[in-house]
Tab-separated table of C-alpha atoms and ligand atoms in Angstrom:
chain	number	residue	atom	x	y	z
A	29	UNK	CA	0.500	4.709	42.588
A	30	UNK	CA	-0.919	1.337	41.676
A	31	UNK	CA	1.489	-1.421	40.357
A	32	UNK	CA	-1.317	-3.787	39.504
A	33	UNK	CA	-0.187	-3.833	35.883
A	34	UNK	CA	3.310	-4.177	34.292
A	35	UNK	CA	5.391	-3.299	31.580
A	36	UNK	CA	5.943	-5.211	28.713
A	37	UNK	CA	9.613	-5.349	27.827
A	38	UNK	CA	10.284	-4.827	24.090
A	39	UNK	CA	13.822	-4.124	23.309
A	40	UNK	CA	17.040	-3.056	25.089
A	41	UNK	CA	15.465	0.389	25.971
A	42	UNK	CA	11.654	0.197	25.083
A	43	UNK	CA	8.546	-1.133	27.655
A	44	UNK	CA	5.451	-1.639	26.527
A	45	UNK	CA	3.015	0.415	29.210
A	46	UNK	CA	-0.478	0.815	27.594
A	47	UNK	CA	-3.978	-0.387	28.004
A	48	UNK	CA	-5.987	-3.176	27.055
A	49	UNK	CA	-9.593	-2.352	26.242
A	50	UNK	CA	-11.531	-5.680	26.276
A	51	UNK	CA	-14.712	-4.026	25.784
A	52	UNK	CA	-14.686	-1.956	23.038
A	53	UNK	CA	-17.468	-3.184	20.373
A	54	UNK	CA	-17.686	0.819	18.806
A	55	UNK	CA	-14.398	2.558	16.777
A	56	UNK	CA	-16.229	5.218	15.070
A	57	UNK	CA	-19.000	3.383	13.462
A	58	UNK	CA	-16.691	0.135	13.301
A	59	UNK	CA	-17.114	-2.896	14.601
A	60	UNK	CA	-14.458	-3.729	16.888
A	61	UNK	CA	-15.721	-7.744	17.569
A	62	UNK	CA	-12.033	-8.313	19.416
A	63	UNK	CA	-11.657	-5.458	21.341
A	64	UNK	CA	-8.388	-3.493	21.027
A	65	UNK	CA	-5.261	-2.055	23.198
A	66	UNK	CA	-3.940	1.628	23.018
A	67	UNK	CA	-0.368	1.079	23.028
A	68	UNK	CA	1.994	3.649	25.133
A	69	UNK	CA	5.875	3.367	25.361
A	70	UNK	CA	8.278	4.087	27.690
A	71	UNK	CA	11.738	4.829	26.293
A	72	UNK	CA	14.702	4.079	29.344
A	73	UNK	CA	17.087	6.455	27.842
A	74	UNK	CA	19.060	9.127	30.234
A	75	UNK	CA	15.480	11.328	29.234
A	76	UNK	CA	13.083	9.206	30.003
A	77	UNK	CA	10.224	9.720	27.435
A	78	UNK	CA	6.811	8.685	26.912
A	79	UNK	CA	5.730	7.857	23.268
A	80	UNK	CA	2.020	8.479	22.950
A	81	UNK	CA	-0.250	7.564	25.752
A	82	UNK	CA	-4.156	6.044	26.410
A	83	UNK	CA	-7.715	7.174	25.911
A	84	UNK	CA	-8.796	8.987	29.138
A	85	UNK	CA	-10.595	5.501	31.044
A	86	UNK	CA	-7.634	4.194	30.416
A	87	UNK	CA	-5.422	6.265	32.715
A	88	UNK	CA	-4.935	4.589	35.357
A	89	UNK	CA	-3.637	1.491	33.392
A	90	UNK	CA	-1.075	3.026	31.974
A	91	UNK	CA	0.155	4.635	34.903
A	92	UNK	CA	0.208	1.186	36.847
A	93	UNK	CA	2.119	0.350	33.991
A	94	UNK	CA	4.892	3.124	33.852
A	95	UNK	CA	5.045	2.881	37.886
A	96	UNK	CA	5.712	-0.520	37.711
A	97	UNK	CA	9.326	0.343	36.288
A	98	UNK	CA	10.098	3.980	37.271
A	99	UNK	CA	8.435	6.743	38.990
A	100	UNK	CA	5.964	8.946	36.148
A	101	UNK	CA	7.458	11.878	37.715
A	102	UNK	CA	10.947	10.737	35.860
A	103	UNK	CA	9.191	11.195	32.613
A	104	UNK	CA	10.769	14.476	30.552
A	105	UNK	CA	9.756	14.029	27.320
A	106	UNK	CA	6.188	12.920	26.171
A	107	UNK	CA	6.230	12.737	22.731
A	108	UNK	CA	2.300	13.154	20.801
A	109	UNK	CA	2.394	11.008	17.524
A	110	UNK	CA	-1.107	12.018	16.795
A	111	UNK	CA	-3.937	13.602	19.043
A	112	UNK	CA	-6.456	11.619	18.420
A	113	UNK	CA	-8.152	10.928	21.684
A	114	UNK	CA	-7.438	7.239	21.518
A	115	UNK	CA	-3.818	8.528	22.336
A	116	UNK	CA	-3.906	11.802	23.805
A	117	UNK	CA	-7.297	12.029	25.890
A	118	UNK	CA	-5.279	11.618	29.026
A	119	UNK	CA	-2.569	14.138	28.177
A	120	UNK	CA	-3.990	17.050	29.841
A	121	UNK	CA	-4.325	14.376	33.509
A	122	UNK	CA	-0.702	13.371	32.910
A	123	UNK	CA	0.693	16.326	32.355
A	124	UNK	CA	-0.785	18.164	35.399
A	125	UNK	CA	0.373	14.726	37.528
A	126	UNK	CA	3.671	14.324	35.982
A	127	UNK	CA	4.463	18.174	34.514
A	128	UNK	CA	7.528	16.714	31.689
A	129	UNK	CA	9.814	19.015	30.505
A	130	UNK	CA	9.176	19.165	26.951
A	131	UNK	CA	5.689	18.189	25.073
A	132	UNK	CA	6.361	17.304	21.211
A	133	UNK	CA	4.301	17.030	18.053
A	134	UNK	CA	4.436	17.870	14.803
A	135	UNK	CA	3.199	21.255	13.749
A	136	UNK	CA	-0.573	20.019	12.747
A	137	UNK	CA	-0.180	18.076	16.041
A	138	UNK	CA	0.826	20.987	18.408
A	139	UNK	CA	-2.611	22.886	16.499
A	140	UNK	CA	-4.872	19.814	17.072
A	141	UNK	CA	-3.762	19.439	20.633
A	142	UNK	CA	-4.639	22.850	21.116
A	143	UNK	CA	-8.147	22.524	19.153
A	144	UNK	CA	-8.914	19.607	21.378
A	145	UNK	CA	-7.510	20.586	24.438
A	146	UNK	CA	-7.649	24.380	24.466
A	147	UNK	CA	-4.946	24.428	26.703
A	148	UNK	CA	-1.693	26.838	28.109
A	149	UNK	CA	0.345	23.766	27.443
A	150	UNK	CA	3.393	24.912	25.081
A	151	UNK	CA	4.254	22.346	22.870
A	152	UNK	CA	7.590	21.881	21.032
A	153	UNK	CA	6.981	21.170	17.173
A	154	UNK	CA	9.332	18.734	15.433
A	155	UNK	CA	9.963	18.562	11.384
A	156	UNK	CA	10.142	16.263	9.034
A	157	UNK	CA	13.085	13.831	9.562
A	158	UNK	CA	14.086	16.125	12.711
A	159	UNK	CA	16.555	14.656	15.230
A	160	UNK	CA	16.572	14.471	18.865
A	161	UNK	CA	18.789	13.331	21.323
A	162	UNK	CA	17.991	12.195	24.486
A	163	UNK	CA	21.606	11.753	25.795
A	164	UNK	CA	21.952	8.131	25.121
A	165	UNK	CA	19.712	7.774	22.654
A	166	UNK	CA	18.741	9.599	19.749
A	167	UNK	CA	15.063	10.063	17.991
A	168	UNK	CA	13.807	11.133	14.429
A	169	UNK	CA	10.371	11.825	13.617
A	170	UNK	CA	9.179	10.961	10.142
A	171	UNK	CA	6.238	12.845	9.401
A	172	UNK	CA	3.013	10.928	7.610
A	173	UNK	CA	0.168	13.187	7.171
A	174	UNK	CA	-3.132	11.448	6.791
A	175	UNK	CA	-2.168	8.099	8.448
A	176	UNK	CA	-4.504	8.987	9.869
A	177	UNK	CA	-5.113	12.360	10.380
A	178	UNK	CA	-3.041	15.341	9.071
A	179	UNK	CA	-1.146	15.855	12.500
A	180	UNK	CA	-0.021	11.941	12.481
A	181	UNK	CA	4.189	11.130	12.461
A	182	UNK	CA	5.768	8.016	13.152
A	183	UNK	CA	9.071	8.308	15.641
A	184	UNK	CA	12.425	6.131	15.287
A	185	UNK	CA	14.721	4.881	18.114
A	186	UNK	CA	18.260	4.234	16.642
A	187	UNK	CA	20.062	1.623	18.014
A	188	UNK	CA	17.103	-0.389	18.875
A	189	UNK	CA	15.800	-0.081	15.377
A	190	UNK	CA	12.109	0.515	16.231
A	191	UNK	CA	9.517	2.466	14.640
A	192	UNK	CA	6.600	3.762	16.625
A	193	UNK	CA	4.367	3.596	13.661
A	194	UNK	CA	0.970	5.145	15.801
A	195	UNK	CA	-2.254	3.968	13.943
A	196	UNK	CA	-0.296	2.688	10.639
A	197	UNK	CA	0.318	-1.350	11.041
A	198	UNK	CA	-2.300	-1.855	13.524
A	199	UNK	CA	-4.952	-3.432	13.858
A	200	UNK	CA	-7.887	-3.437	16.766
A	201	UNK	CA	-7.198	-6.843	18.532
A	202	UNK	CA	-7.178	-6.969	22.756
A	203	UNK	CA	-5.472	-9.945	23.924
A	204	UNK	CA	-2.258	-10.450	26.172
A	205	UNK	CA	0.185	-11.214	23.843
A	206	UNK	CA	1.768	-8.328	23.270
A	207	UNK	CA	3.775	-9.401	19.985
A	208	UNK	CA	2.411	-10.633	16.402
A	209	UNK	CA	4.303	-14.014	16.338
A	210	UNK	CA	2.188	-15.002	19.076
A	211	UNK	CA	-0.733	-14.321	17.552
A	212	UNK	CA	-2.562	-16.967	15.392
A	213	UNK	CA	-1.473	-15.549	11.441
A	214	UNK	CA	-5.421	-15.789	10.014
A	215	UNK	CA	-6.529	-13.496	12.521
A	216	UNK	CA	-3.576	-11.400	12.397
A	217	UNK	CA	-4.221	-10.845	8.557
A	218	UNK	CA	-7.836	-10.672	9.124
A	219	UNK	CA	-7.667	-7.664	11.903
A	220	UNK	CA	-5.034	-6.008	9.908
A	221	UNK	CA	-6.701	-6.033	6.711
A	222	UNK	CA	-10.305	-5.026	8.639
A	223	UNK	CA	-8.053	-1.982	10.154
A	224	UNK	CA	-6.887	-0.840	7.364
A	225	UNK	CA	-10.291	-1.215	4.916
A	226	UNK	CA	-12.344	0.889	7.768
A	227	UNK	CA	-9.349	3.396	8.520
A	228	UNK	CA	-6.625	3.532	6.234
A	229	UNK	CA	-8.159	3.023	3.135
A	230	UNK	CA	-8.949	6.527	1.772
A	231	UNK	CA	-5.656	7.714	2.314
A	232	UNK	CA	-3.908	4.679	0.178
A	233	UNK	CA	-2.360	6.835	-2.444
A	234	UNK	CA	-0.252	8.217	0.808
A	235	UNK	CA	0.298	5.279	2.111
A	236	UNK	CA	1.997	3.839	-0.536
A	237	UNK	CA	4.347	6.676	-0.769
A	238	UNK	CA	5.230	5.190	2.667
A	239	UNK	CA	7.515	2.562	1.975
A	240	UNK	CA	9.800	4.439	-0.114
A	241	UNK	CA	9.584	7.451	2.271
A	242	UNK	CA	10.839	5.043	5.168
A	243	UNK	CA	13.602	3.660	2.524
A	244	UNK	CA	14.723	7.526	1.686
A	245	UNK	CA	15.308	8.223	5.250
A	246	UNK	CA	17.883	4.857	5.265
A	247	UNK	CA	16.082	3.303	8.332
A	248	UNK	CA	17.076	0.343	9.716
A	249	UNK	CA	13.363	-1.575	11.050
A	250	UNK	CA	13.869	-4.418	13.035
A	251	UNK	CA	10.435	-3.815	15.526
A	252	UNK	CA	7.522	-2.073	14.484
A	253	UNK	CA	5.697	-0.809	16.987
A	254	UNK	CA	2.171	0.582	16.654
A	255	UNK	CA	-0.541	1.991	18.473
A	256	UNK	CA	-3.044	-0.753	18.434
A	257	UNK	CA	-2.514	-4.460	18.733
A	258	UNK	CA	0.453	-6.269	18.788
A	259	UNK	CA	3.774	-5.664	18.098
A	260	UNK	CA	6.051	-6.570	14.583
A	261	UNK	CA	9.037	-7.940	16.034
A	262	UNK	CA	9.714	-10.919	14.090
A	263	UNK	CA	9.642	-9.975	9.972
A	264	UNK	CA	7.837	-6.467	10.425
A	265	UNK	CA	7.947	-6.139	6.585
A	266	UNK	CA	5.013	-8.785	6.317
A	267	UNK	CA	3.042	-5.926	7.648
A	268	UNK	CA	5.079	-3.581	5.151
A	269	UNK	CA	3.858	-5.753	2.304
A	270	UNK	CA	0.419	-6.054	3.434
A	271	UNK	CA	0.080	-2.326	3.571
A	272	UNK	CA	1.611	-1.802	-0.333
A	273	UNK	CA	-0.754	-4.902	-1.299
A	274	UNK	CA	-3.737	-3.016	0.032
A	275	UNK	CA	-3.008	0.044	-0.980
A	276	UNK	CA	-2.749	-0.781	-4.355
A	277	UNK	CA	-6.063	-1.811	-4.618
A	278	UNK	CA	-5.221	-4.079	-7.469
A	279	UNK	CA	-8.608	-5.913	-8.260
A	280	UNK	CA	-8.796	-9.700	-7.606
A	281	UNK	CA	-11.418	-12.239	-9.004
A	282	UNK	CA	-13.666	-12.379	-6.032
A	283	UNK	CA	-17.457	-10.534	-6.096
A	284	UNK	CA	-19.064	-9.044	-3.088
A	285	UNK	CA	-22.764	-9.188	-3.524
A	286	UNK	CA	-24.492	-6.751	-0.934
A	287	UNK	CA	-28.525	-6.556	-0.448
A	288	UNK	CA	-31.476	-6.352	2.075
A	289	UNK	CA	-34.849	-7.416	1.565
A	290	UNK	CA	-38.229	-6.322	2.577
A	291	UNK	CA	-40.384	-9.654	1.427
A	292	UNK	CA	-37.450	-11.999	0.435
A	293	UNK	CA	-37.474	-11.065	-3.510
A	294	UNK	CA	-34.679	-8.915	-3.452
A	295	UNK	CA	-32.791	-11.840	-1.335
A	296	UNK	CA	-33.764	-14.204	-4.105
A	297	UNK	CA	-32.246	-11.924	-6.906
A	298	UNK	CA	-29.604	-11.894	-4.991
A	299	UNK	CA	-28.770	-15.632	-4.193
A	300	UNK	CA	-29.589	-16.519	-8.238
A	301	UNK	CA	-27.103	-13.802	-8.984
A	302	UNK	CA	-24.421	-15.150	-6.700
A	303	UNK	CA	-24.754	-18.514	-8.710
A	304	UNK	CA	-24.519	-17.191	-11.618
A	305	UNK	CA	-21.095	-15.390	-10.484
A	306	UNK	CA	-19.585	-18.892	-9.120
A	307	UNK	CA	-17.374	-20.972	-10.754
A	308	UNK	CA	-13.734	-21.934	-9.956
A	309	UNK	CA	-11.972	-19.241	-10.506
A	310	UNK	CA	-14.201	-16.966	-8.573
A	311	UNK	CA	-14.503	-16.208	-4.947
A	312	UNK	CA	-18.255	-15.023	-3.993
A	313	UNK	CA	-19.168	-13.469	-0.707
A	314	UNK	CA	-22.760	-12.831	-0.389
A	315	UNK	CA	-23.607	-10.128	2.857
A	316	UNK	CA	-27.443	-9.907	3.861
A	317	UNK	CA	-27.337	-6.737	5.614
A	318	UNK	CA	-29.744	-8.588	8.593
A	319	UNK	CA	-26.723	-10.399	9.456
A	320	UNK	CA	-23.763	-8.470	8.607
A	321	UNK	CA	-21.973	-5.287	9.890
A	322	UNK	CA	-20.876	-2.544	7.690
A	323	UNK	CA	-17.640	-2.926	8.862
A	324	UNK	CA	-17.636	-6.683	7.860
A	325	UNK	CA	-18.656	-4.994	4.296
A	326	UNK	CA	-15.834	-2.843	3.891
A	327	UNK	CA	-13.406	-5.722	4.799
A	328	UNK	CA	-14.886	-8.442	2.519
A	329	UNK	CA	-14.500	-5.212	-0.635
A	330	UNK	CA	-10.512	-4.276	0.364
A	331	UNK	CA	-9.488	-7.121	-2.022
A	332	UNK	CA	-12.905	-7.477	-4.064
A	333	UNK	CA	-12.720	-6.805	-8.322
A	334	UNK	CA	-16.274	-6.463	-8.386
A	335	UNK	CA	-19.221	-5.059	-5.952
A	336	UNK	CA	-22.624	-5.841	-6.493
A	337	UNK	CA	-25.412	-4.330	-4.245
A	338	UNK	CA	-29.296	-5.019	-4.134
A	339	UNK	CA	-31.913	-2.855	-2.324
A	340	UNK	CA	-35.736	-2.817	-2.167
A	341	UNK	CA	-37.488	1.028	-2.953
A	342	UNK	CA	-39.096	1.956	0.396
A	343	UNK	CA	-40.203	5.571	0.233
A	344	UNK	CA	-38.856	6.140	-3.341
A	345	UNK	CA	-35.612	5.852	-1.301
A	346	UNK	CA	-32.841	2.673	-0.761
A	347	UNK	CA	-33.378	0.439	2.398
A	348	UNK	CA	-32.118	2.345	5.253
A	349	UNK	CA	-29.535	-0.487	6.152
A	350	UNK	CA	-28.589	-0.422	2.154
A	351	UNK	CA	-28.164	3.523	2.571
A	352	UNK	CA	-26.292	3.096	5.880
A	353	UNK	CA	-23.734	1.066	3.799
A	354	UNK	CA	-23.391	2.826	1.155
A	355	UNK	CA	-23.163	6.085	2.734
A	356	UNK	CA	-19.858	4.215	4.763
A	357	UNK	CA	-18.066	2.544	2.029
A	358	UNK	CA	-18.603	5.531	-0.368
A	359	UNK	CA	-16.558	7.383	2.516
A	360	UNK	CA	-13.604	4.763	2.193
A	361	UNK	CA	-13.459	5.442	-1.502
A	362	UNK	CA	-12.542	1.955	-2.283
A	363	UNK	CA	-10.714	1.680	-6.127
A	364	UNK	CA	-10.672	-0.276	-9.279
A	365	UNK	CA	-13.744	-1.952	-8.760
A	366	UNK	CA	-16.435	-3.435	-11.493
A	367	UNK	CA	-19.629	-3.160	-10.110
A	368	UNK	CA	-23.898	-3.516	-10.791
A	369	UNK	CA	-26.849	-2.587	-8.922
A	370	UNK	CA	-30.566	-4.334	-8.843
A	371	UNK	CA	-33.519	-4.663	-6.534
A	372	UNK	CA	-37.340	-5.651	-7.018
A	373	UNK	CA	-40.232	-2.590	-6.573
A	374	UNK	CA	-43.606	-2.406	-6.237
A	375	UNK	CA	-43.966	1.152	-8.390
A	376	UNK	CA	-41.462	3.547	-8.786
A	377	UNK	CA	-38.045	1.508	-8.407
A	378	UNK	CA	-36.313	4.263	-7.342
A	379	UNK	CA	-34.015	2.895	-5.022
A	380	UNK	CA	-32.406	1.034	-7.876
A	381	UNK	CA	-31.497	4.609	-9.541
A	382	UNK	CA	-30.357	6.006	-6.402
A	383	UNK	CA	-27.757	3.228	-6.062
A	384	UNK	CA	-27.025	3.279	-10.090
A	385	UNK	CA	-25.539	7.341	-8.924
A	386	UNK	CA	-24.002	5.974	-5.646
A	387	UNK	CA	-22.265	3.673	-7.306
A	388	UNK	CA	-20.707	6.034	-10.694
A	389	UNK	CA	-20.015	8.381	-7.587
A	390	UNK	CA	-17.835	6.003	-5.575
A	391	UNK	CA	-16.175	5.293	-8.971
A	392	UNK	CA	-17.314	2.110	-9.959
A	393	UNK	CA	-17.953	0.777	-13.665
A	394	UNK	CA	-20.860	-0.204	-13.825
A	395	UNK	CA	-20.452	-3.188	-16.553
A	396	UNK	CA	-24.404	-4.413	-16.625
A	397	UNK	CA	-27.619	-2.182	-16.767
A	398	UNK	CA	-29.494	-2.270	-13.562
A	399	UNK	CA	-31.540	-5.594	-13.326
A	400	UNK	CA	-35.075	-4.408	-11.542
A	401	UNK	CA	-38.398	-7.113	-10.255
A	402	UNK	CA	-41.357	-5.705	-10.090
A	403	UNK	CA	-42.950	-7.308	-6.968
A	404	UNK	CA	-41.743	-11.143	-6.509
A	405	UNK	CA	-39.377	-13.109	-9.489
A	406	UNK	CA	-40.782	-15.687	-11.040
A	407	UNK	CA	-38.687	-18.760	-12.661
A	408	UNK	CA	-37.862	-16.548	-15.363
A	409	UNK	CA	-36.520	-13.175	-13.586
A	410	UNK	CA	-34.661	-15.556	-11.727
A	411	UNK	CA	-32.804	-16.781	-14.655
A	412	UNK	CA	-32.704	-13.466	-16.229
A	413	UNK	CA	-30.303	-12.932	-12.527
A	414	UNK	CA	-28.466	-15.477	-12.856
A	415	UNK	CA	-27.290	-14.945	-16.503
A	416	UNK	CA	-26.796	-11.001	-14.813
A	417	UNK	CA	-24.162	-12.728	-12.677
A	418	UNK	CA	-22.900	-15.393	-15.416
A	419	UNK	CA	-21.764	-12.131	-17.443
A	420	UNK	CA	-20.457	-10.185	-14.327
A	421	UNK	CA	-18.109	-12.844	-13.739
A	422	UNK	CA	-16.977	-13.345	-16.856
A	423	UNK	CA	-16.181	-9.681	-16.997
A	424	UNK	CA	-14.561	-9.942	-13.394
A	425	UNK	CA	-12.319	-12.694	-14.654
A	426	UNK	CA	-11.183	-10.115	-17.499
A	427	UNK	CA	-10.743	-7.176	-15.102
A	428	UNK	CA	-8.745	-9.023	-12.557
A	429	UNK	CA	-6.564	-10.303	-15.495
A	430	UNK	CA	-6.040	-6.478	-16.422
A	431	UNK	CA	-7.857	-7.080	-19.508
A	432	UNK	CA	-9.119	-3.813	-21.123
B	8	FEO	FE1	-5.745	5.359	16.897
B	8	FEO	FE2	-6.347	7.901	14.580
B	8	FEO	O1	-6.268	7.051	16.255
């Protein structure tokens, strides 16, 4: 067994043993511009366990890892947060290599593992604020459906105080530094909050049952440790915060404008709009879909009171790229947001209907009619957009205030 690779200490009885993945540009449709790291654990107690493990490239890493402090074949327990295969697609290689005496999961767990694995493997199920010892130390699982899948649980290690949180307080960030207060804070923030808008966000009225849940089960946190990206040893309730701010969705006074163009009109709608939307007390982000990733879009509208989105008719339909995002964000069922829709046409305008529905779908209030060019604006459509955004704001400056 290679020891090219070593474990990262992280408390008294905790290594760090999982894999960085420099590469990765592609997390199910998001863009991952940093990279990421699957994070596996190895818990020193009398029975030595495993918490999660590694997408299957990554096996060999991890092993390297784990070797370079015991043997894998002194690993009993290997416990299965969640089966996604970011975490579990080596299971069925590691188990035949290392055969542990006990496999664990929760009961939507031990069914997915099966559904994904099809295997003879018997799996032991664990409740709801369950216990387990493992002679000198003890375990409890805290289960947290839809964070982010319906088998997902977070596990606690008394004494240390650590919570292996699995995808919740993540983020998608390779690098070597294995803990957050090494990290610079912007990107930390940044990552965290792009994690959780193209993740976490549809299940926010769970996660901020969180929090309290955590709170009811009188746990101590002094690490949190997830399953991607660095580790919350120093204050892990910034990350705590970040996760109640977010999932709150409370609206602030910033505007995302969002448009493609065919001949540059919509683009000039667009840019009159966004100056009639700034002023001081407004933040504007404007994304041209040419230059920006969907992923980028669903960041920039976590904290956004009001989304605006332009699209040319091709076909009677939107702009593919405008459907592409639209199709994505509608998915991450984003909250409390003011919104408005507008586009130039040649002869039907359709595509400026189709996003009117999109938009009452996702839940947005629409607050302006739609604001449709035929062809190319002249000086005066142009002013008729930028009085479109003059009101939006002023409306966005009321709905951020909570303002009926
Ligand atoms: Fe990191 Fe839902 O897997």
């Amino acid at each position: 067994m290679s020891r090219t690779f070593q474990a990262i200490k992280v408390s008294d009885r905790v290594y760090w043993v999982g894999a960085i993945d420099w590469e990765l540009r592609n997390f199910h449709g998001y863009l991952t511009s940093r990279g990421t790291t699957y994070n596996a654990y190895l818990i020193l107690a009398d029975e030595i366990t495993l918490i999660d493990s590694v997408k299957a490239p990554m096996f060999d890493q991890m092993m390297s890892r784990i070797a370079s402090l015991v043997a894998p074949s002194e690993i009993r327990n290997i416990i299965s947060n969640h089966a996604e295969m970011d975490h579990s697609g080596c299971l069925p290689r590691l188990l035949q290599m290392i055969k542990p005496e006990r496999v664990i999961a929760s009961a939507q767990g031990e069914k997915a593992l099966q559904q994904h694995f099809h295997w003879d493997q018997k799996v032991q199920v664990v409740k709801d604020n369950e216990s387990m010892v493992l002679g000198n130390a003890s375990l409890r699982f805290i289960e947290t459906r839809m964070l982010h899948w319906p088998d997902s649980m977070f596990t606690y290690l008394e004494g240390d105080n650590l919570l292996f949180s699995n995808d919740a307080f993540g983020m998608h960030l390779a690098g070597t530094e294995r803990f957050t207060d090494q990290i610079d804070q912007t990107i930390l923030r940044y990552e965290a909050a792009k994690y959780y808008a193209n993740i976490l966000l549809p299940f926010s009225n769970l996660i901020a049952k969180v929090p309290g849940k955590l709170a009811s089960a009188d746990l101590k946190i002094d690490i949190i440790a997830p399953d991607h990206g660095p580790i919350w040893r120093r204050n892990p309730q910034q990350i705590v915060q970040w996760y109640i701010d977010w999932a709150a969705q409370k609206p602030s006074a910033k505007a995302l404008v969002v448009y493609d163009t065919m001949w540059q009109s919509t683009a000039r709608m667009a840019q009159a709009i966004v100056d009639g939307l700034s002023r001081d007390a407004i933040k504007v982000t404007l994304m041209p879909l040419g230059a920006f990733h969907r992923s980028d879009v669903a960041t920039e509208l976590l904290d956004a009171g009001a989304l605006l989105i332009g699209s040319p008719t091709i076909n009677g339909q939107l702009y593919p790229s405008v459907a592409e995002v639209v199709s994505y964000i509608k998915g991450l069922q984003p909250r409390n947001k003011i919104g408005a829709v507008f586009g130039s046409y040649g002869w039907n305008g359709l595509a400026i209907s189709h996003l009117e529905n999109h938009l009452k779908e996702m839940g947005v209030e629409l607050v302006e009619e739609a604001l449709r060019v035929r062809y190319v604006p002249d000086q005066q459509a142009l002013a008729e957009c930028r009085a479109f955004g003059s009101r939006i704001g002023e409306k966005l400056l009321a709905s951020s205030r909570g303002d009926s």
